[in-house]
mmCIF file of C-alpha atoms and ligand atoms in Angstrom:
data_model
loop_
_atom_site.group_PDB
_atom_site.id
_atom_site.type_symbol
_atom_site.label_atom_id
_atom_site.label_comp_id
_atom_site.label_asym_id
_atom_site.label_seq_id
_atom_site.Cartn_x
_atom_site.Cartn_y
_atom_site.Cartn_z
ATOM 1 C CA MET A 1 48.470 63.836 169.358
ATOM 2 C CA LYS A 2 48.089 61.416 166.770
ATOM 3 C CA VAL A 3 50.818 57.630 166.361
ATOM 4 C CA VAL A 4 52.312 57.803 164.062
ATOM 5 C CA THR A 5 53.360 54.613 163.206
ATOM 6 C CA ALA A 6 56.143 52.552 161.229
ATOM 7 C CA ALA A 7 54.519 51.841 158.199
ATOM 8 C CA GLU A 8 53.124 55.634 158.475
ATOM 9 C CA ARG A 9 57.140 56.148 158.827
ATOM 10 C CA THR A 10 58.793 53.929 156.187
ATOM 11 C CA SER A 11 55.776 55.831 153.278
ATOM 12 C CA GLU A 12 57.226 58.732 154.594
ATOM 13 C CA VAL A 13 60.431 57.934 154.029
ATOM 14 C CA LEU A 14 60.298 56.628 150.715
ATOM 15 C CA ALA A 15 58.159 59.535 149.518
ATOM 16 C CA GLN A 16 61.404 61.888 150.069
ATOM 17 C CA ILE A 17 63.266 59.411 148.944
ATOM 18 C CA ALA A 18 61.191 59.439 145.546
ATOM 19 C CA ASP A 19 61.240 63.331 145.269
ATOM 20 C CA LEU A 20 64.869 63.362 145.987
ATOM 21 C CA LYS A 21 65.348 60.958 143.121
ATOM 22 C CA LYS A 22 63.425 62.565 140.585
ATOM 23 C CA ALA A 23 64.782 65.760 141.842
ATOM 24 C CA LYS A 24 68.764 65.061 141.443
ATOM 25 C CA ASN A 25 67.936 62.226 138.387
ATOM 26 C CA ALA A 26 69.781 59.042 140.192
ATOM 27 C CA ALA A 27 69.898 55.597 140.245
ATOM 28 C CA PHE A 28 70.028 53.337 143.121
ATOM 29 C CA LEU A 29 72.151 50.240 142.054
ATOM 30 C CA VAL A 30 71.848 47.550 144.773
ATOM 31 C CA HIS A 31 73.250 44.297 145.713
ATOM 32 C CA ASN A 32 71.715 41.069 146.253
ATOM 33 C CA TYR A 33 72.959 41.155 150.337
ATOM 34 C CA GLN A 34 71.033 44.178 150.900
ATOM 35 C CA ILE A 35 67.754 44.312 153.199
ATOM 36 C CA ALA A 36 64.791 44.273 151.730
ATOM 37 C CA GLU A 37 63.325 47.827 152.448
ATOM 38 C CA VAL A 38 67.085 49.087 150.255
ATOM 39 C CA GLN A 39 66.321 45.852 148.057
ATOM 40 C CA ASP A 40 63.218 46.923 146.883
ATOM 41 C CA ILE A 41 64.063 50.471 146.238
ATOM 42 C CA GLY A 42 66.887 49.876 143.543
ATOM 43 C CA ASP A 43 67.088 50.440 139.807
ATOM 44 C CA PHE A 44 68.739 47.385 139.598
ATOM 45 C CA VAL A 45 70.245 44.389 141.813
ATOM 46 C CA GLY A 46 71.861 41.927 141.810
ATOM 47 C CA ASP A 47 75.855 40.617 141.627
ATOM 48 C CA SER A 48 79.347 42.389 141.791
ATOM 49 C CA LEU A 49 79.278 41.435 137.732
ATOM 50 C CA GLY A 50 76.026 43.207 136.868
ATOM 51 C CA LEU A 51 76.627 46.683 139.300
ATOM 52 C CA ALA A 52 79.044 47.007 137.301
ATOM 53 C CA GLN A 53 77.966 46.359 134.102
ATOM 54 C CA VAL A 54 74.823 48.205 134.632
ATOM 55 C CA ALA A 55 77.563 51.182 136.389
ATOM 56 C CA ALA A 56 78.758 51.421 132.706
ATOM 57 C CA GLN A 57 75.826 52.216 131.034
ATOM 58 C CA THR A 58 73.666 54.251 133.350
ATOM 59 C CA ASP A 59 72.072 57.991 131.780
ATOM 60 C CA ALA A 60 71.892 59.092 136.199
ATOM 61 C CA ASP A 61 73.710 61.586 136.807
ATOM 62 C CA VAL A 62 73.956 60.507 140.748
ATOM 63 C CA ILE A 63 75.025 56.754 141.539
ATOM 64 C CA VAL A 64 73.393 55.214 144.927
ATOM 65 C CA LEU A 65 75.792 52.188 145.625
ATOM 66 C CA CYS A 66 73.802 50.574 148.136
ATOM 67 C CA GLY A 67 77.024 48.051 149.020
ATOM 68 C CA VAL A 68 80.101 48.145 150.049
ATOM 69 C CA ARG A 69 82.726 50.576 149.211
ATOM 70 C CA PHE A 70 84.164 48.525 146.238
ATOM 71 C CA MET A 71 81.033 48.186 144.510
ATOM 72 C CA ALA A 72 80.985 52.612 144.558
ATOM 73 C CA GLU A 73 84.577 52.479 143.887
ATOM 74 C CA THR A 74 84.177 50.451 140.885
ATOM 75 C CA ALA A 75 81.011 52.837 139.769
ATOM 76 C CA LYS A 76 83.514 55.713 140.443
ATOM 77 C CA LEU A 77 85.443 54.077 138.119
ATOM 78 C CA LEU A 78 83.511 53.147 135.018
ATOM 79 C CA ASN A 79 81.843 57.017 135.491
ATOM 80 C CA PRO A 80 84.393 59.390 137.024
ATOM 81 C CA GLU A 81 82.171 62.383 135.726
ATOM 82 C CA LYS A 82 79.180 61.392 137.932
ATOM 83 C CA ALA A 83 78.505 61.586 140.994
ATOM 84 C CA ILE A 84 79.070 58.556 143.323
ATOM 85 C CA LEU A 85 76.848 57.178 146.598
ATOM 86 C CA LEU A 86 77.753 55.271 149.521
ATOM 87 C CA PRO A 87 75.369 56.149 151.440
ATOM 88 C CA GLU A 88 77.053 54.019 154.802
ATOM 89 C CA GLN A 89 81.074 55.158 155.136
ATOM 90 C CA ASP A 90 81.605 52.636 156.569
ATOM 91 C CA ALA A 91 80.328 49.586 154.645
ATOM 92 C CA ASN A 92 83.983 47.932 153.362
ATOM 93 C CA CYS A 93 84.681 44.843 152.721
ATOM 94 C CA PRO A 94 86.549 42.991 154.415
ATOM 95 C CA MET A 95 88.589 41.409 151.883
ATOM 96 C CA ALA A 96 89.487 44.456 150.087
ATOM 97 C CA GLN A 97 91.721 45.398 153.177
ATOM 98 C CA MET A 98 93.297 42.226 153.314
ATOM 99 C CA VAL A 99 95.885 43.330 150.258
ATOM 100 C CA ARG A 100 98.014 45.865 149.327
ATOM 101 C CA PRO A 101 99.161 47.167 146.439
ATOM 102 C CA GLY A 102 102.795 46.114 147.649
ATOM 103 C CA ASP A 103 101.801 43.236 148.138
ATOM 104 C CA VAL A 104 101.071 42.700 144.515
ATOM 105 C CA LEU A 105 104.328 44.400 143.018
ATOM 106 C CA ALA A 106 106.524 42.776 145.525
ATOM 107 C CA LEU A 107 104.798 39.771 144.135
ATOM 108 C CA LYS A 108 104.931 40.916 140.618
ATOM 109 C CA GLU A 109 109.111 41.421 141.552
ATOM 110 C CA LYS A 110 109.409 37.955 141.834
ATOM 111 C CA HIS A 111 107.022 36.376 138.805
ATOM 112 C CA PRO A 112 108.137 39.492 135.712
ATOM 113 C CA GLY A 113 106.215 37.628 133.452
ATOM 114 C CA ALA A 114 102.764 37.049 134.981
ATOM 115 C CA VAL A 115 99.782 38.009 135.006
ATOM 116 C CA VAL A 116 98.084 39.824 137.674
ATOM 117 C CA VAL A 117 94.186 39.807 138.505
ATOM 118 C CA SER A 118 92.565 40.659 141.065
ATOM 119 C CA TYR A 119 88.638 39.994 142.809
ATOM 120 C CA VAL A 120 86.643 43.638 141.705
ATOM 121 C CA ASN A 121 86.704 43.213 145.843
ATOM 122 C CA THR A 122 90.121 44.596 146.244
ATOM 123 C CA THR A 123 90.417 48.500 146.818
ATOM 124 C CA ALA A 124 91.357 51.258 144.350
ATOM 125 C CA ALA A 125 94.762 51.623 144.191
ATOM 126 C CA THR A 126 95.130 47.521 144.340
ATOM 127 C CA LYS A 127 93.086 47.922 140.906
ATOM 128 C CA ALA A 128 95.558 49.953 140.176
ATOM 129 C CA VAL A 129 98.625 47.262 140.447
ATOM 130 C CA THR A 130 96.024 44.679 138.781
ATOM 131 C CA ASP A 131 96.775 43.247 135.194
ATOM 132 C CA VAL A 132 92.720 42.727 135.184
ATOM 133 C CA CYS A 133 89.432 42.590 137.367
ATOM 134 C CA CYS A 134 87.586 39.561 138.043
ATOM 135 C CA THR A 135 83.896 38.999 139.538
ATOM 136 C CA SER A 136 82.621 35.547 141.402
ATOM 137 C CA ALA A 137 79.805 35.056 137.628
ATOM 138 C CA ASN A 138 83.607 35.191 135.308
ATOM 139 C CA ALA A 139 86.180 34.945 137.661
ATOM 140 C CA VAL A 140 86.328 31.758 135.463
ATOM 141 C CA LYS A 141 85.919 32.507 132.140
ATOM 142 C CA VAL A 142 88.502 35.333 132.873
ATOM 143 C CA VAL A 143 91.642 33.898 133.893
ATOM 144 C CA SER A 144 90.763 30.854 130.947
ATOM 145 C CA SER A 145 91.599 33.829 129.012
ATOM 146 C CA ILE A 146 94.835 34.259 129.863
ATOM 147 C CA PRO A 147 97.288 32.833 127.464
ATOM 148 C CA GLU A 148 98.795 28.520 128.776
ATOM 149 C CA ASP A 149 102.572 30.636 128.578
ATOM 150 C CA ARG A 150 102.053 33.089 131.182
ATOM 151 C CA GLU A 151 101.771 32.457 135.321
ATOM 152 C CA ILE A 152 99.139 34.194 136.324
ATOM 153 C CA ILE A 153 99.578 35.834 140.492
ATOM 154 C CA PHE A 154 94.938 34.931 141.870
ATOM 155 C CA THR A 155 94.553 37.994 144.970
ATOM 156 C CA PRO A 156 93.358 38.194 147.666
ATOM 157 C CA ASP A 157 90.623 35.417 147.258
ATOM 158 C CA GLN A 158 92.435 31.877 148.215
ATOM 159 C CA HIS A 159 89.029 30.035 148.414
ATOM 160 C CA LEU A 160 87.836 31.791 145.336
ATOM 161 C CA GLY A 161 91.259 31.249 143.883
ATOM 162 C CA ALA A 162 91.178 27.481 144.934
ATOM 163 C CA PHE A 163 87.703 27.106 142.760
ATOM 164 C CA VAL A 164 89.051 28.789 139.790
ATOM 165 C CA ARG A 165 92.699 26.201 139.908
ATOM 166 C CA LYS A 166 90.131 23.304 139.773
ATOM 167 C CA MET A 167 88.097 24.881 136.757
ATOM 168 C CA THR A 168 90.232 25.381 134.896
ATOM 169 C CA GLY A 169 93.464 23.270 136.325
ATOM 170 C CA ARG A 170 95.961 26.752 135.681
ATOM 171 C CA ASP A 171 98.731 26.604 138.820
ATOM 172 C CA LEU A 172 97.575 29.977 140.004
ATOM 173 C CA ILE A 173 99.561 32.049 142.688
ATOM 174 C CA ILE A 174 96.946 32.361 145.208
ATOM 175 C CA TRP A 175 96.944 35.710 147.978
ATOM 176 C CA PRO A 176 95.707 33.972 150.977
ATOM 177 C CA GLY A 177 92.784 36.144 152.032
ATOM 178 C CA CYS A 178 89.369 35.291 152.845
ATOM 179 C CA CYS A 179 85.974 36.599 152.825
ATOM 180 C CA PRO A 180 84.741 36.585 157.089
ATOM 181 C CA THR A 181 81.834 35.664 156.643
ATOM 182 C CA HIS A 182 82.175 32.514 154.053
ATOM 183 C CA ALA A 183 85.252 30.863 155.614
ATOM 184 C CA ARG A 184 83.360 30.697 159.014
ATOM 185 C CA VAL A 185 81.202 27.875 157.207
ATOM 186 C CA THR A 186 83.012 24.496 156.911
ATOM 187 C CA ALA A 187 82.152 20.875 155.835
ATOM 188 C CA GLU A 188 80.594 19.951 158.751
ATOM 189 C CA MET A 189 78.289 22.560 159.150
ATOM 190 C CA VAL A 190 77.034 22.220 155.788
ATOM 191 C CA LEU A 191 76.563 17.917 156.495
ATOM 192 C CA GLU A 192 74.598 19.090 159.741
ATOM 193 C CA VAL A 193 71.854 21.240 157.612
ATOM 194 C CA LYS A 194 71.801 18.439 154.721
ATOM 195 C CA GLY A 195 70.711 15.610 157.459
ATOM 196 C CA GLU A 196 67.643 18.158 158.443
ATOM 197 C CA HIS A 197 66.345 18.534 154.365
ATOM 198 C CA PRO A 198 68.044 15.862 152.508
ATOM 199 C CA GLY A 199 66.641 16.200 149.500
ATOM 200 C CA ALA A 200 67.781 19.684 148.937
ATOM 201 C CA GLU A 201 70.080 21.142 146.364
ATOM 202 C CA VAL A 202 73.244 22.999 147.928
ATOM 203 C CA VAL A 203 73.982 25.973 146.334
ATOM 204 C CA VAL A 204 77.530 27.823 146.998
ATOM 205 C CA HIS A 205 79.227 31.091 146.724
ATOM 206 C CA PRO A 206 82.956 29.936 145.544
ATOM 207 C CA GLU A 207 83.659 32.651 148.357
ATOM 208 C CA CYS A 208 83.642 30.140 149.958
ATOM 209 C CA ARG A 209 85.845 26.841 151.203
ATOM 210 C CA MET A 210 87.414 23.776 148.891
ATOM 211 C CA GLU A 211 85.667 21.212 151.804
ATOM 212 C CA VAL A 212 82.548 22.951 150.946
ATOM 213 C CA ILE A 213 82.098 23.612 147.905
ATOM 214 C CA GLU A 214 83.064 19.482 147.103
ATOM 215 C CA LEU A 215 79.466 19.044 148.841
ATOM 216 C CA ALA A 216 77.450 21.120 146.249
ATOM 217 C CA ASP A 217 75.593 20.896 143.605
ATOM 218 C CA ALA A 218 76.393 24.042 142.214
ATOM 219 C CA VAL A 219 78.695 26.667 142.700
ATOM 220 C CA ARG A 220 77.581 30.688 141.527
ATOM 221 C CA SER A 221 77.758 34.431 142.158
ATOM 222 C CA THR A 222 74.380 36.032 143.935
ATOM 223 C CA SER A 223 72.864 36.450 140.968
ATOM 224 C CA GLY A 224 74.216 33.056 138.918
ATOM 225 C CA MET A 225 72.714 31.309 142.168
ATOM 226 C CA LEU A 226 68.987 33.428 141.169
ATOM 227 C CA LYS A 227 69.335 31.599 137.661
ATOM 228 C CA TYR A 228 70.424 28.621 138.933
ATOM 229 C CA CYS A 229 68.003 28.154 141.746
ATOM 230 C CA ALA A 230 64.750 29.590 139.258
ATOM 231 C CA GLU A 231 65.782 26.870 136.366
ATOM 232 C CA SER A 232 66.269 24.011 138.752
ATOM 233 C CA ALA A 233 63.607 20.947 139.162
ATOM 234 C CA ALA A 234 65.081 21.358 142.597
ATOM 235 C CA SER A 235 62.063 23.179 144.861
ATOM 236 C CA ASP A 236 64.033 22.648 148.521
ATOM 237 C CA PHE A 237 67.371 24.380 148.204
ATOM 238 C CA LEU A 238 70.482 24.925 150.897
ATOM 239 C CA ILE A 239 72.316 28.181 150.391
ATOM 240 C CA GLY A 240 75.873 28.349 150.741
ATOM 241 C CA THR A 241 75.969 32.884 151.323
ATOM 242 C CA GLU A 242 75.232 35.427 152.617
ATOM 243 C CA LYS A 243 71.440 35.543 153.942
ATOM 244 C CA GLY A 244 70.344 38.209 152.431
ATOM 245 C CA MET A 245 70.498 36.224 149.893
ATOM 246 C CA LEU A 246 67.331 34.424 151.002
ATOM 247 C CA TYR A 247 64.917 37.785 150.250
ATOM 248 C CA PRO A 248 65.236 37.815 146.224
ATOM 249 C CA LEU A 249 65.880 34.384 146.357
ATOM 250 C CA LYS A 250 62.647 33.646 147.504
ATOM 251 C CA LYS A 251 60.830 37.183 145.805
ATOM 252 C CA ARG A 252 62.143 35.144 141.686
ATOM 253 C CA CYS A 253 61.637 31.555 142.971
ATOM 254 C CA PRO A 254 57.766 31.973 145.162
ATOM 255 C CA GLY A 255 57.110 28.669 145.708
ATOM 256 C CA LYS A 256 60.323 26.761 146.315
ATOM 257 C CA LYS A 257 62.229 26.665 150.153
ATOM 258 C CA PHE A 258 65.519 28.212 150.739
ATOM 259 C CA TRP A 259 67.359 27.840 154.162
ATOM 260 C CA PRO A 260 71.275 29.308 155.240
ATOM 261 C CA VAL A 261 73.554 26.458 155.712
ATOM 262 C CA ALA A 262 74.813 28.801 158.394
ATOM 263 C CA GLU A 263 72.880 30.622 160.030
ATOM 264 C CA GLU A 264 76.174 32.630 160.612
ATOM 265 C CA MET A 265 76.505 34.227 157.768
ATOM 266 C CA VAL A 266 76.282 38.011 158.078
ATOM 267 C CA CYS A 267 78.381 40.011 156.374
ATOM 268 C CA PRO A 268 77.722 43.401 158.472
ATOM 269 C CA ASN A 269 78.883 45.557 156.537
ATOM 270 C CA MET A 270 75.774 44.732 153.637
ATOM 271 C CA LYS A 271 73.612 45.485 156.510
ATOM 272 C CA LEU A 272 74.558 49.521 157.356
ATOM 273 C CA THR A 273 72.713 50.722 154.557
ATOM 274 C CA ASN A 274 68.606 51.752 155.698
ATOM 275 C CA LEU A 275 65.972 54.032 154.833
ATOM 276 C CA GLU A 276 67.158 57.038 155.890
ATOM 277 C CA SER A 277 71.322 56.628 155.243
ATOM 278 C CA VAL A 278 69.782 56.276 151.726
ATOM 279 C CA ARG A 279 67.447 59.564 152.313
ATOM 280 C CA ALA A 280 70.284 60.991 153.064
ATOM 281 C CA ALA A 281 72.986 60.552 151.127
ATOM 282 C CA LEU A 282 70.742 62.014 148.022
ATOM 283 C CA GLU A 283 69.339 64.981 150.991
ATOM 284 C CA ASP A 284 73.809 65.838 151.269
ATOM 285 C CA MET A 285 75.179 64.070 148.945
ATOM 286 C CA GLN A 286 77.373 61.967 151.143
ATOM 287 C CA TYR A 287 78.943 59.742 150.924
ATOM 288 C CA GLU A 288 80.711 61.333 148.046
ATOM 289 C CA ILE A 289 83.491 58.341 146.517
ATOM 290 C CA THR A 290 86.825 60.374 145.297
ATOM 291 C CA VAL A 291 89.854 58.468 143.617
ATOM 292 C CA PRO A 292 92.402 60.016 142.412
ATOM 293 C CA PRO A 293 92.867 60.055 138.972
ATOM 294 C CA ASP A 294 96.326 58.558 138.954
ATOM 295 C CA ILE A 295 94.453 55.595 140.775
ATOM 296 C CA ALA A 296 91.974 55.789 138.157
ATOM 297 C CA GLU A 297 93.284 55.467 134.828
ATOM 298 C CA PRO A 298 95.555 51.936 136.028
ATOM 299 C CA ALA A 299 92.658 50.926 138.223
ATOM 300 C CA ARG A 300 90.121 51.782 135.165
ATOM 301 C CA ARG A 301 91.782 50.138 132.850
ATOM 302 C CA ALA A 302 92.240 46.679 135.079
ATOM 303 C CA ILE A 303 87.951 46.671 134.835
ATOM 304 C CA ASP A 304 87.930 47.222 131.261
ATOM 305 C CA ARG A 305 89.289 44.722 130.098
ATOM 306 C CA MET A 306 87.456 42.606 132.742
ATOM 307 C CA LEU A 307 84.311 43.963 130.775
ATOM 308 C CA GLU A 308 85.756 43.911 127.954
ATOM 309 C CA ILE A 309 86.571 39.520 127.940
ATOM 310 C CA GLY A 310 82.695 39.573 129.568
ATOM 311 C CA ARG A 311 81.178 40.978 125.935
ATOM 312 C CA GLU A 312 84.101 38.985 123.767
ATOM 313 C CA SER A 313 82.372 36.127 125.136
ATOM 314 C CA GLY A 314 78.544 37.378 124.540
ATOM 315 C CA ASN A 315 78.243 38.207 128.744
HETATM 316 P P1 13P B 1 78.717 38.612 143.892
HETATM 317 O O1 13P B 1 79.297 39.206 142.985
HETATM 318 O O2 13P B 1 78.606 37.105 143.388
HETATM 319 O O3 13P B 1 77.539 38.825 144.707
HETATM 320 O O4 13P B 1 79.675 39.024 145.416
HETATM 321 C C1 13P B 1 80.247 39.712 145.945
HETATM 322 C C2 13P B 1 81.194 39.339 146.901
HETATM 323 O O5 13P B 1 80.518 40.430 148.168
HETATM 324 C C3 13P B 1 80.155 38.214 148.098
HETATM 325 O O6 13P B 1 80.985 38.123 149.216
HETATM 326 FE FE1 SF4 B 2 83.305 41.373 151.422
HETATM 327 FE FE2 SF4 B 2 82.181 38.856 152.140
HETATM 328 FE FE3 SF4 B 2 80.885 41.091 153.090
HETATM 329 FE FE4 SF4 B 2 81.393 39.964 150.196
HETATM 330 S S1 SF4 B 2 79.924 38.734 151.943
HETATM 331 S S2 SF4 B 2 81.160 42.467 151.089
HETATM 332 S S3 SF4 B 2 83.200 39.408 149.853
HETATM 333 S S4 SF4 B 2 83.056 41.010 154.112
#
């Protein structure tokens, strides 16, 4: 009996994915943290802002969103008529569960004149009670666009909120959510790896604690990190975000060296999707994202407003 090797099995799955993709006119939108094999089949690989921008423009009939649920929901809000598939049903972002629409409404009651800014890492229901969304790439720009005399409620990430407060000087009312993967990292951990690589630049995500941000040479979204490291004169980098990020960084900058600031920076939800689940997604059209119309309409407005602010400022 002929033994089938792992490489032969993978190329068979890849061929099946390619056939299904063509038959269904599908596009694969993939986040930077996904496993290498999934990134390699992406039509677009990027950060949350890039995924939303591309989702708003694609002419595919089906979008397979390889990432977590809020990214697929955002794609659905922007494409109500398309099928949006999340290959792994349990790929949720725990931060998105940390604030509920009722929490935002209670804050709005206390601060009736406030503008609500919510990170895209929220459920569609929370976006529906939000005035404008932001991502890690544009949070500073979005907050800066709000008139000085308006109060601002910022949900759900306290660390991104603290970073935006520092960058804009605005007095934000911040919800105390966080990303469990990024919040795990302490200044002590960063100082320890810095000691091992004294010449390396430290590049971190704004979901990190302020004590970590203060040690960084640059604070960027995941795609912002790719640009920063490609353009920097430095050759060695310590990366303060989910470890999957090292794959696109090494691909984009083959001559440079990258280390995670902490080995434990893994988002289990981002690691669920694999080639088999992408194949199953297309075969069985699963798991299709739906958003009730009464939530979809106001939630879409908050996303559209964010994309508009980007267009007004040229990105
Ligand atoms: P980016 O938008 O920077 O890719 O971040 C998404 C995310 O979930 C970070 O943990
Ligand atoms: Fe959510 Fe954190 Fe995972 Fe990003 S890394 S998807 S914020 S849990």
